[in-house]
mmCIF file of C-alpha atoms and ligand atoms in Angstrom:
data_model
loop_
_atom_site.group_PDB
_atom_site.id
_atom_site.type_symbol
_atom_site.label_atom_id
_atom_site.label_comp_id
_atom_site.label_asym_id
_atom_site.label_seq_id
_atom_site.Cartn_x
_atom_site.Cartn_y
_atom_site.Cartn_z
ATOM 1 C CA MET A 10 101.962 55.469 100.267
ATOM 2 C CA LEU A 11 103.763 58.556 100.368
ATOM 3 C CA THR A 12 100.894 60.754 99.494
ATOM 4 C CA ASN A 13 98.744 58.995 102.089
ATOM 5 C CA CYS A 14 101.312 59.283 104.707
ATOM 6 C CA THR A 15 101.690 63.292 103.631
ATOM 7 C CA ARG A 16 98.106 63.653 103.802
ATOM 8 C CA LYS A 17 97.573 62.441 107.341
ATOM 9 C CA VAL A 18 100.366 64.308 108.541
ATOM 10 C CA GLY A 19 98.724 67.392 106.683
ATOM 11 C CA SER A 20 95.570 66.635 108.773
ATOM 12 C CA GLN A 21 97.253 66.045 112.188
ATOM 13 C CA LEU A 22 98.728 69.387 111.552
ATOM 14 C CA ARG A 23 95.538 70.917 110.643
ATOM 15 C CA ARG A 24 94.313 69.661 114.256
ATOM 16 C CA PHE A 25 97.257 71.149 116.134
ATOM 17 C CA GLN A 26 96.962 74.214 114.771
ATOM 18 C CA SER A 27 95.760 77.349 115.888
ATOM 19 C CA THR A 28 94.924 80.725 114.395
ATOM 20 C CA LEU A 29 94.858 84.207 116.293
ATOM 21 C CA VAL A 30 92.783 86.984 113.942
ATOM 22 C CA ILE A 31 93.395 90.546 114.742
ATOM 23 C CA ALA A 32 90.180 92.194 114.943
ATOM 24 C CA GLU A 33 89.986 95.892 113.399
ATOM 25 C CA HIS A 34 87.265 98.098 114.609
ATOM 26 C CA ASN A 35 85.862 101.252 116.018
ATOM 27 C CA ASN A 36 84.705 99.475 119.151
ATOM 28 C CA GLU A 37 81.361 99.587 117.849
ATOM 29 C CA VAL A 38 81.454 98.178 114.437
ATOM 30 C CA LEU A 39 83.695 95.568 113.255
ATOM 31 C CA SER A 40 85.626 96.368 109.944
ATOM 32 C CA ALA A 41 84.840 94.134 106.690
ATOM 33 C CA GLN A 42 88.656 93.472 106.623
ATOM 34 C CA THR A 43 88.249 91.603 109.783
ATOM 35 C CA GLN A 44 85.665 89.166 108.510
ATOM 36 C CA SER A 45 87.454 88.434 105.764
ATOM 37 C CA ALA A 46 90.736 87.909 107.920
ATOM 38 C CA ILE A 47 88.111 85.233 109.450
ATOM 39 C CA THR A 48 87.692 83.692 106.208
ATOM 40 C CA ALA A 49 91.304 83.053 105.305
ATOM 41 C CA ALA A 50 91.388 81.744 109.007
ATOM 42 C CA LYS A 51 88.706 79.052 108.192
ATOM 43 C CA GLN A 52 90.462 78.075 105.056
ATOM 44 C CA LEU A 53 93.704 77.562 107.174
ATOM 45 C CA GLY A 54 91.796 75.233 109.396
ATOM 46 C CA GLY A 55 92.432 74.656 112.906
ATOM 47 C CA ASP A 56 91.146 76.228 116.285
ATOM 48 C CA ILE A 57 90.381 79.980 115.678
ATOM 49 C CA SER A 58 90.511 82.662 118.243
ATOM 50 C CA VAL A 59 90.212 86.546 117.569
ATOM 51 C CA LEU A 60 91.355 89.100 119.349
ATOM 52 C CA ILE A 61 89.726 92.465 120.045
ATOM 53 C CA ALA A 62 91.090 95.387 121.766
ATOM 54 C CA GLY A 63 89.948 98.638 122.281
ATOM 55 C CA THR A 64 88.621 101.310 124.655
ATOM 56 C CA LYS A 65 85.104 100.518 125.004
ATOM 57 C CA CYS A 66 84.768 97.849 122.516
ATOM 58 C CA GLY A 67 81.712 95.875 123.915
ATOM 59 C CA PRO A 68 79.739 96.319 120.976
ATOM 60 C CA ALA A 69 81.986 95.132 118.643
ATOM 61 C CA SER A 70 82.838 92.009 120.607
ATOM 62 C CA GLU A 71 79.148 91.168 120.806
ATOM 63 C CA ALA A 72 79.240 90.989 117.139
ATOM 64 C CA LEU A 73 82.077 88.772 116.785
ATOM 65 C CA VAL A 74 80.680 86.281 119.497
ATOM 66 C CA LYS A 75 78.289 85.384 117.068
ATOM 67 C CA ALA A 76 81.020 84.939 113.823
ATOM 68 C CA GLU A 77 80.506 81.524 112.673
ATOM 69 C CA GLY A 78 83.562 79.435 113.606
ATOM 70 C CA LEU A 79 85.143 80.812 116.510
ATOM 71 C CA SER A 80 86.351 78.928 119.460
ATOM 72 C CA LYS A 81 87.295 81.881 121.254
ATOM 73 C CA VAL A 82 86.982 85.949 121.289
ATOM 74 C CA LEU A 83 89.360 87.658 123.651
ATOM 75 C CA VAL A 84 88.566 90.947 124.671
ATOM 76 C CA ALA A 85 91.262 93.558 126.288
ATOM 77 C CA GLU A 86 90.159 97.157 127.155
ATOM 78 C CA ASN A 87 92.686 99.767 128.115
ATOM 79 C CA GLU A 88 92.868 103.801 127.470
ATOM 80 C CA ALA A 89 96.218 102.168 125.582
ATOM 81 C CA PHE A 90 94.502 100.804 122.769
ATOM 82 C CA LYS A 91 93.114 104.385 121.719
ATOM 83 C CA GLY A 92 93.622 104.841 118.394
ATOM 84 C CA SER A 93 94.956 101.212 117.805
ATOM 85 C CA THR A 94 98.494 101.894 117.794
ATOM 86 C CA ALA A 95 100.803 99.391 116.305
ATOM 87 C CA GLU A 96 102.991 99.430 119.672
ATOM 88 C CA SER A 97 100.508 99.116 121.890
ATOM 89 C CA LEU A 98 98.634 96.229 120.216
ATOM 90 C CA THR A 99 101.927 94.400 119.605
ATOM 91 C CA ASN A 100 102.479 94.137 123.609
ATOM 92 C CA LEU A 101 99.319 92.733 123.840
ATOM 93 C CA ILE A 102 99.622 90.437 120.911
ATOM 94 C CA LEU A 103 102.834 89.164 122.405
ATOM 95 C CA SER A 104 101.376 88.352 125.592
ATOM 96 C CA ALA A 105 98.516 86.384 124.399
ATOM 97 C CA GLN A 106 101.028 84.247 121.807
ATOM 98 C CA LYS A 107 103.024 83.651 125.042
ATOM 99 C CA GLN A 108 99.830 82.539 126.714
ATOM 100 C CA PHE A 109 98.371 80.440 123.707
ATOM 101 C CA ASN A 110 101.180 79.670 121.548
ATOM 102 C CA TYR A 111 99.181 80.207 118.143
ATOM 103 C CA THR A 112 100.766 78.686 114.924
ATOM 104 C CA HIS A 113 99.344 81.817 112.887
ATOM 105 C CA ILE A 114 98.262 85.285 113.325
ATOM 106 C CA VAL A 115 95.893 86.721 111.051
ATOM 107 C CA ALA A 116 94.880 90.473 109.956
ATOM 108 C CA GLY A 117 93.493 92.148 107.279
ATOM 109 C CA ALA A 118 95.976 93.871 104.528
ATOM 110 C CA SER A 119 94.773 97.226 105.419
ATOM 111 C CA ALA A 120 96.743 100.262 106.882
ATOM 112 C CA PHE A 121 95.939 98.908 110.214
ATOM 113 C CA GLY A 122 97.098 95.331 109.757
ATOM 114 C CA LYS A 123 99.985 96.749 107.364
ATOM 115 C CA ALA A 124 101.179 98.785 110.330
ATOM 116 C CA LEU A 125 100.955 95.987 112.806
ATOM 117 C CA LEU A 126 102.172 92.939 111.500
ATOM 118 C CA PRO A 127 105.575 93.767 110.624
ATOM 119 C CA ARG A 128 106.128 94.733 114.174
ATOM 120 C CA VAL A 129 104.660 91.659 115.505
ATOM 121 C CA ALA A 130 106.677 89.573 113.272
ATOM 122 C CA ALA A 131 109.790 91.336 114.058
ATOM 123 C CA LYS A 132 109.365 90.951 117.519
ATOM 124 C CA LEU A 133 108.682 87.209 117.100
ATOM 125 C CA ASP A 134 111.728 86.828 114.702
ATOM 126 C CA VAL A 135 109.509 85.577 112.041
ATOM 127 C CA SER A 136 109.095 86.676 108.145
ATOM 128 C CA PRO A 137 105.332 88.454 107.491
ATOM 129 C CA VAL A 138 103.855 87.144 104.874
ATOM 130 C CA SER A 139 102.158 90.104 103.257
ATOM 131 C CA ASP A 140 99.032 90.668 101.017
ATOM 132 C CA VAL A 141 98.268 86.904 100.809
ATOM 133 C CA ILE A 142 95.545 86.177 97.870
ATOM 134 C CA ALA A 143 94.805 82.758 98.422
ATOM 135 C CA ILE A 144 95.831 79.968 100.899
ATOM 136 C CA LYS A 145 97.007 76.593 99.456
ATOM 137 C CA SER A 146 97.606 75.050 102.963
ATOM 138 C CA PRO A 147 98.657 75.886 106.268
ATOM 139 C CA ASP A 148 102.269 76.694 105.134
ATOM 140 C CA THR A 149 101.619 77.691 101.305
ATOM 141 C CA PHE A 150 100.313 81.377 100.436
ATOM 142 C CA VAL A 151 99.823 82.936 97.327
ATOM 143 C CA ARG A 152 100.123 86.750 97.552
ATOM 144 C CA THR A 153 101.052 89.529 94.837
ATOM 145 C CA ILE A 154 104.498 91.011 94.469
ATOM 146 C CA TYR A 155 105.539 94.169 92.329
ATOM 147 C CA ALA A 156 102.564 96.330 92.932
ATOM 148 C CA GLY A 157 100.142 93.327 91.821
ATOM 149 C CA ASN A 158 102.132 92.567 88.530
ATOM 150 C CA ALA A 159 103.101 89.068 89.607
ATOM 151 C CA ILE A 160 101.913 86.370 91.769
ATOM 152 C CA GLN A 161 103.903 84.544 94.116
ATOM 153 C CA THR A 162 103.248 81.212 95.831
ATOM 154 C CA LEU A 163 105.471 80.507 98.802
ATOM 155 C CA THR A 164 105.903 78.254 101.418
ATOM 156 C CA ALA A 165 106.843 79.632 105.195
ATOM 157 C CA LYS A 166 108.860 77.538 107.067
ATOM 158 C CA ASP A 167 108.563 79.828 110.478
ATOM 159 C CA ALA A 168 106.887 78.003 113.094
ATOM 160 C CA ILE A 169 104.417 81.210 113.183
ATOM 161 C CA LYS A 170 102.944 82.512 110.368
ATOM 162 C CA VAL A 171 102.202 86.163 110.496
ATOM 163 C CA LEU A 172 99.924 86.994 107.678
ATOM 164 C CA SER A 173 97.937 90.100 106.295
ATOM 165 C CA VAL A 174 95.090 89.334 104.023
ATOM 166 C CA ARG A 175 93.357 90.930 101.213
ATOM 167 C CA GLY A 176 89.548 91.857 102.119
ATOM 168 C CA THR A 177 88.944 91.715 98.521
ATOM 169 C CA SER A 178 90.062 87.817 97.742
ATOM 170 C CA PHE A 179 88.394 86.460 100.724
ATOM 171 C CA ALA A 180 84.469 87.137 101.305
ATOM 172 C CA PRO A 181 83.292 88.270 104.756
ATOM 173 C CA ALA A 182 82.344 85.844 107.322
ATOM 174 C CA ALA A 183 78.741 86.209 108.310
ATOM 175 C CA LEU A 184 78.105 87.763 111.709
ATOM 176 C CA GLU A 185 75.431 84.699 112.894
ATOM 177 C CA GLY A 186 75.198 81.487 113.636
ATOM 178 C CA GLY A 187 78.287 81.145 116.068
ATOM 179 C CA SER A 188 78.561 81.045 119.790
ATOM 180 C CA ALA A 189 82.231 81.737 120.382
ATOM 181 C CA SER A 190 83.121 82.025 124.116
ATOM 182 C CA SER A 191 84.562 85.285 125.328
ATOM 183 C CA GLU A 192 87.410 85.690 127.558
ATOM 184 C CA VAL A 193 89.027 89.249 128.917
ATOM 185 C CA ILE A 194 92.578 89.283 128.916
ATOM 186 C CA ALA A 195 94.798 91.250 131.117
ATOM 187 C CA ALA A 196 95.810 94.336 128.839
ATOM 188 C CA ASP A 197 98.096 96.086 131.498
ATOM 189 C CA GLY A 198 101.625 96.763 130.815
ATOM 190 C CA CYS A 199 100.727 97.304 126.860
ATOM 191 C CA ALA A 200 101.420 101.058 127.300
ATOM 192 C CA THR A 201 104.011 102.251 125.428
ATOM 193 C CA ASP A 202 105.376 105.840 125.334
ATOM 194 C CA LEU A 203 107.046 105.139 121.843
ATOM 195 C CA THR A 204 103.801 106.710 120.339
ATOM 196 C CA VAL A 205 101.019 108.610 121.944
ATOM 197 C CA PHE A 206 97.728 108.795 119.936
ATOM 198 C CA VAL A 207 96.705 112.383 120.052
ATOM 199 C CA SER A 208 93.750 112.569 117.294
ATOM 200 C CA GLN A 209 92.232 111.576 113.989
ATOM 201 C CA GLU A 210 89.939 112.776 111.522
ATOM 202 C CA LEU A 211 87.894 110.565 109.714
ATOM 203 C CA SER A 212 86.368 111.687 106.388
ATOM 204 C CA LYS A 213 82.214 111.285 106.398
ATOM 205 C CA SER A 214 80.336 110.157 103.684
ATOM 206 C CA ASP A 215 76.843 109.130 102.573
ATOM 207 C CA ARG A 216 78.422 107.138 100.257
ATOM 208 C CA PRO A 217 79.356 103.364 100.240
ATOM 209 C CA GLU A 218 82.962 102.850 101.540
ATOM 210 C CA LEU A 219 85.379 102.845 98.726
ATOM 211 C CA ALA A 220 87.227 99.642 99.775
ATOM 212 C CA SER A 221 83.980 97.553 99.966
ATOM 213 C CA ALA A 222 81.463 99.090 97.816
ATOM 214 C CA LYS A 223 79.643 97.093 94.764
ATOM 215 C CA VAL A 224 80.033 100.115 92.212
ATOM 216 C CA VAL A 225 82.962 102.386 92.032
ATOM 217 C CA VAL A 226 83.571 105.213 89.345
ATOM 218 C CA SER A 227 86.795 106.664 89.469
ATOM 219 C CA GLY A 228 88.041 109.785 87.811
ATOM 220 C CA GLY A 229 91.681 110.502 86.758
ATOM 221 C CA ARG A 230 93.227 113.500 85.012
ATOM 222 C CA GLY A 231 91.060 113.594 82.572
ATOM 223 C CA LEU A 232 88.631 115.175 84.676
ATOM 224 C CA LYS A 233 90.700 118.377 84.632
ATOM 225 C CA SER A 234 89.279 119.597 87.609
ATOM 226 C CA GLY A 235 88.099 119.093 91.198
ATOM 227 C CA ASP A 236 84.511 120.918 90.148
ATOM 228 C CA ASN A 237 84.185 118.494 87.390
ATOM 229 C CA PHE A 238 84.173 115.663 89.701
ATOM 230 C CA LYS A 239 80.719 116.723 89.899
ATOM 231 C CA LEU A 240 80.005 114.790 86.879
ATOM 232 C CA LEU A 241 81.292 111.394 88.713
ATOM 233 C CA TYR A 242 79.310 112.259 91.983
ATOM 234 C CA ASP A 243 75.935 112.647 89.764
ATOM 235 C CA LEU A 244 76.757 109.225 88.189
ATOM 236 C CA ALA A 245 77.798 107.632 91.298
ATOM 237 C CA ASP A 246 74.607 108.893 92.956
ATOM 238 C CA LYS A 247 72.385 107.212 90.160
ATOM 239 C CA LEU A 248 74.435 103.578 90.985
ATOM 240 C CA ASN A 249 74.765 103.854 94.540
ATOM 241 C CA ALA A 250 78.519 104.019 93.938
ATOM 242 C CA ALA A 251 81.663 104.943 95.760
ATOM 243 C CA VAL A 252 83.880 107.427 93.917
ATOM 244 C CA GLY A 253 87.456 107.008 93.376
ATOM 245 C CA ALA A 254 90.017 108.360 91.748
ATOM 246 C CA SER A 255 93.640 108.058 89.986
ATOM 247 C CA ARG A 256 96.627 109.434 91.826
ATOM 248 C CA ALA A 257 97.161 112.075 89.474
ATOM 249 C CA ALA A 258 93.857 113.358 89.908
ATOM 250 C CA VAL A 259 94.461 113.200 93.621
ATOM 251 C CA ASP A 260 98.020 115.107 93.340
ATOM 252 C CA ALA A 261 96.179 117.740 91.031
ATOM 253 C CA GLY A 262 94.130 118.481 94.250
ATOM 254 C CA TYR A 263 91.004 117.570 92.670
ATOM 255 C CA VAL A 264 90.126 115.164 95.174
ATOM 256 C CA PRO A 265 91.302 114.220 98.734
ATOM 257 C CA ASN A 266 93.524 111.528 98.990
ATOM 258 C CA ASP A 267 91.374 109.021 100.454
ATOM 259 C CA LEU A 268 89.875 108.323 97.357
ATOM 260 C CA GLN A 269 92.963 107.195 95.781
ATOM 261 C CA VAL A 270 93.105 103.448 94.329
ATOM 262 C CA GLY A 271 95.947 101.822 93.277
ATOM 263 C CA GLN A 272 99.523 100.566 94.513
ATOM 264 C CA THR A 273 99.821 103.436 97.121
ATOM 265 C CA GLY A 274 96.193 103.946 97.594
ATOM 266 C CA LYS A 275 93.107 101.872 98.094
ATOM 267 C CA ILE A 276 92.915 98.056 96.346
ATOM 268 C CA VAL A 277 89.034 97.415 95.223
ATOM 269 C CA ALA A 278 87.334 94.956 93.586
ATOM 270 C CA PRO A 279 83.802 96.094 93.254
ATOM 271 C CA ASP A 280 81.354 94.201 91.036
ATOM 272 C CA LEU A 281 81.553 97.101 88.565
ATOM 273 C CA TYR A 282 84.477 99.617 88.323
ATOM 274 C CA ILE A 283 83.836 102.571 85.975
ATOM 275 C CA ALA A 284 86.998 104.374 84.993
ATOM 276 C CA VAL A 285 86.622 107.422 83.264
ATOM 277 C CA GLY A 286 89.698 109.823 82.070
ATOM 278 C CA ILE A 287 92.190 107.413 83.679
ATOM 279 C CA SER A 288 94.915 106.344 81.362
ATOM 280 C CA GLY A 289 95.639 102.754 82.966
ATOM 281 C CA ALA A 290 98.952 103.003 84.367
ATOM 282 C CA ILE A 291 99.945 99.748 86.229
ATOM 283 C CA GLN A 292 100.229 101.679 89.279
ATOM 284 C CA HIS A 293 96.386 102.253 89.017
ATOM 285 C CA LEU A 294 95.484 99.144 87.749
ATOM 286 C CA ALA A 295 97.354 97.405 90.761
ATOM 287 C CA GLY A 296 94.027 98.531 93.067
ATOM 288 C CA MET A 297 91.640 97.629 90.442
ATOM 289 C CA LYS A 298 92.192 95.036 88.067
ATOM 290 C CA ASP A 299 90.317 91.988 89.822
ATOM 291 C CA SER A 300 86.901 94.327 89.951
ATOM 292 C CA LYS A 301 84.340 91.626 88.354
ATOM 293 C CA THR A 302 83.294 94.145 85.292
ATOM 294 C CA ILE A 303 85.613 97.036 83.897
ATOM 295 C CA VAL A 304 84.202 99.685 81.851
ATOM 296 C CA ALA A 305 86.407 102.648 80.389
ATOM 297 C CA ILE A 306 85.860 105.812 78.938
ATOM 298 C CA ASN A 307 88.659 107.655 77.438
ATOM 299 C CA LYS A 308 89.067 109.778 74.355
ATOM 300 C CA ASP A 309 92.494 108.053 73.192
ATOM 301 C CA ALA A 310 91.787 104.554 72.147
ATOM 302 C CA GLU A 311 95.399 103.525 72.320
ATOM 303 C CA ALA A 312 94.924 104.299 76.365
ATOM 304 C CA PRO A 313 96.259 101.147 78.209
ATOM 305 C CA ILE A 314 93.022 101.276 80.429
ATOM 306 C CA PHE A 315 91.292 99.376 77.425
ATOM 307 C CA GLN A 316 93.518 96.167 77.701
ATOM 308 C CA VAL A 317 91.880 95.338 81.152
ATOM 309 C CA ALA A 318 88.323 97.087 80.285
ATOM 310 C CA ASP A 319 85.817 94.494 79.602
ATOM 311 C CA PHE A 320 83.661 97.330 77.790
ATOM 312 C CA GLY A 321 85.121 100.360 76.476
ATOM 313 C CA LEU A 322 84.024 103.530 75.289
ATOM 314 C CA VAL A 323 86.208 105.696 73.290
ATOM 315 C CA ALA A 324 84.557 109.306 73.553
ATOM 316 C CA ASP A 325 84.803 112.402 75.397
ATOM 317 C CA LEU A 326 83.783 112.151 79.191
ATOM 318 C CA PHE A 327 82.140 115.594 79.284
ATOM 319 C CA LYS A 328 79.871 114.488 76.539
ATOM 320 C CA VAL A 329 78.980 110.665 77.482
ATOM 321 C CA VAL A 330 79.028 110.740 81.381
ATOM 322 C CA PRO A 331 76.350 113.248 81.713
ATOM 323 C CA GLU A 332 74.460 111.473 79.117
ATOM 324 C CA LEU A 333 74.956 108.193 80.794
ATOM 325 C CA THR A 334 74.021 109.598 84.198
ATOM 326 C CA GLN A 335 70.529 111.088 82.754
ATOM 327 C CA LYS A 336 69.778 107.504 80.743
ATOM 328 C CA LEU A 337 70.282 105.663 84.215
HETATM 329 C C1 FAD B 27 105.432 104.663 93.117
HETATM 330 C C2 FAD B 27 104.284 105.174 92.431
HETATM 331 C C3 FAD B 27 102.803 104.860 92.996
HETATM 332 C C4 FAD B 27 101.779 105.022 92.217
HETATM 333 N N1 FAD B 27 100.723 104.614 92.639
HETATM 334 C C5 FAD B 27 99.518 105.209 92.088
HETATM 335 C C6 FAD B 27 98.451 104.689 92.634
HETATM 336 O O1 FAD B 27 97.872 104.501 93.822
HETATM 337 N N2 FAD B 27 97.092 104.966 91.903
HETATM 338 C C7 FAD B 27 97.211 105.827 90.911
HETATM 339 O O2 FAD B 27 96.099 106.037 90.279
HETATM 340 N N3 FAD B 27 98.296 106.064 90.466
HETATM 341 C C8 FAD B 27 99.680 106.022 91.009
HETATM 342 N N4 FAD B 27 101.013 106.326 90.257
HETATM 343 C C9 FAD B 27 100.668 106.974 89.245
HETATM 344 C C10 FAD B 27 100.737 106.257 87.639
HETATM 345 O O3 FAD B 27 101.722 106.123 87.247
HETATM 346 C C11 FAD B 27 100.201 107.362 86.838
HETATM 347 O O4 FAD B 27 100.456 108.299 86.801
HETATM 348 C C12 FAD B 27 98.716 107.740 87.275
HETATM 349 O O5 FAD B 27 97.677 106.640 87.523
HETATM 350 C C13 FAD B 27 98.321 108.710 86.070
HETATM 351 O O6 FAD B 27 96.495 109.104 86.397
HETATM 352 P P1 FAD B 27 95.472 109.511 84.888
HETATM 353 O O7 FAD B 27 95.361 107.994 84.619
HETATM 354 O O8 FAD B 27 94.427 109.986 85.732
HETATM 355 O O9 FAD B 27 96.269 110.627 84.206
HETATM 356 P P2 FAD B 27 97.007 110.500 82.653
HETATM 357 O O10 FAD B 27 97.793 109.288 82.830
HETATM 358 O O11 FAD B 27 97.400 111.606 82.579
HETATM 359 O O12 FAD B 27 95.677 109.855 82.051
HETATM 360 C C14 FAD B 27 94.542 110.853 81.747
HETATM 361 C C15 FAD B 27 93.454 110.113 80.793
HETATM 362 O O13 FAD B 27 92.527 110.838 80.551
HETATM 363 C C16 FAD B 27 92.421 110.875 79.169
HETATM 364 N N5 FAD B 27 91.039 112.032 78.833
HETATM 365 C C17 FAD B 27 91.709 113.657 78.959
HETATM 366 N N6 FAD B 27 90.451 114.299 78.610
HETATM 367 C C18 FAD B 27 89.529 113.209 78.289
HETATM 368 C C19 FAD B 27 88.372 113.358 77.834
HETATM 369 N N7 FAD B 27 87.693 115.069 77.802
HETATM 370 N N8 FAD B 27 87.521 112.523 78.038
HETATM 371 C C20 FAD B 27 87.832 111.109 77.884
HETATM 372 N N9 FAD B 27 89.108 110.977 78.344
HETATM 373 C C21 FAD B 27 90.146 111.820 78.368
HETATM 374 C C22 FAD B 27 93.582 110.775 78.552
HETATM 375 O O14 FAD B 27 93.167 110.185 77.245
HETATM 376 C C23 FAD B 27 94.719 110.058 79.518
HETATM 377 O O15 FAD B 27 94.360 108.366 79.204
HETATM 378 C C24 FAD B 27 101.930 105.839 90.937
HETATM 379 C C25 FAD B 27 103.311 106.284 90.577
HETATM 380 C C26 FAD B 27 104.627 105.944 91.351
HETATM 381 C C27 FAD B 27 105.817 105.906 90.706
#
């Protein structure tokens, strides 16, 4: 009896729920993180709106309208949103929240979401729930803690739940099959003098994006120099893979830091992760251990990376990587 009653209350709760997803985009294209956040919002149940704020974000908002399962796309255009600073976006989100009274506010657990949501939550006087990897119910979430070494399930009692969700745990929602309405919302008053966006430099690469690539080849200190990373680029070319690195390789200057995988780098979960000359420190594992298949190449049979690897090759990388590339 109690169970039925709880179930009924649960389903009614879902009916009155509404989620606001905050879109991450470059005005032209939505990030895959946004599509994953939409999938997470669907699992919460209830009505879903997406807020897209930019300078000339027409193309990205047109793509959003087609995403299945959305009721509304709120569009805000203003010079204040140049560079998507957390300060200007927070003002906009607070004003949307005041108007529409959402029960959940969701964004991807990317640099964008990590900068934005704590500020939004603080302004709403609620606790943000970060790095959500599964949704058990509208108020109960599974998240990683201690650099991914422990998994926590928590019930959030705040009236408004502010969540960042891991892209690697929620498949990107398809941008087709939907017909959401589009509503322009006022963006005046969002400008702030707390920060001023000056410029940004984005690294350009013909390779797949590290965070969303299906195959990643990563190198560590075992590579011994930046020049030797060429071995990995050659292998990656054969596999249409992104190239990643350990923090030791980044700190040694072998490769730029946007390649870093791990606790303080990017979180990846490709179909195939090949770790070359990487020992497998917990901070590195925190960024890649959810990969579907892990291959490790290391000359030390005791290296901890072999404990998480599905396939291990104890060998000198300078010998076996060129051989592997040649055979592919
Ligand atoms: C707060 C904090 C955050 C951190 N965040 C991150 C993070 O985000 N990402 C990250 O990666 N690290 C992070 N670290 C650092 C982490 O603890 C390790 O120091 C780092 O991951 C080690 O990198 P590595 O495996 O490349 O180097 P090493 O540990 O030095 O391992 C090199 C490996 O290469 C092998 N090797 C050497 N030569 C060859 C060869 N010829 N052929 C085959 N194998 C060879 C060796 O056997 C060894 O296992 C963090 C640390 C702290 C304290």
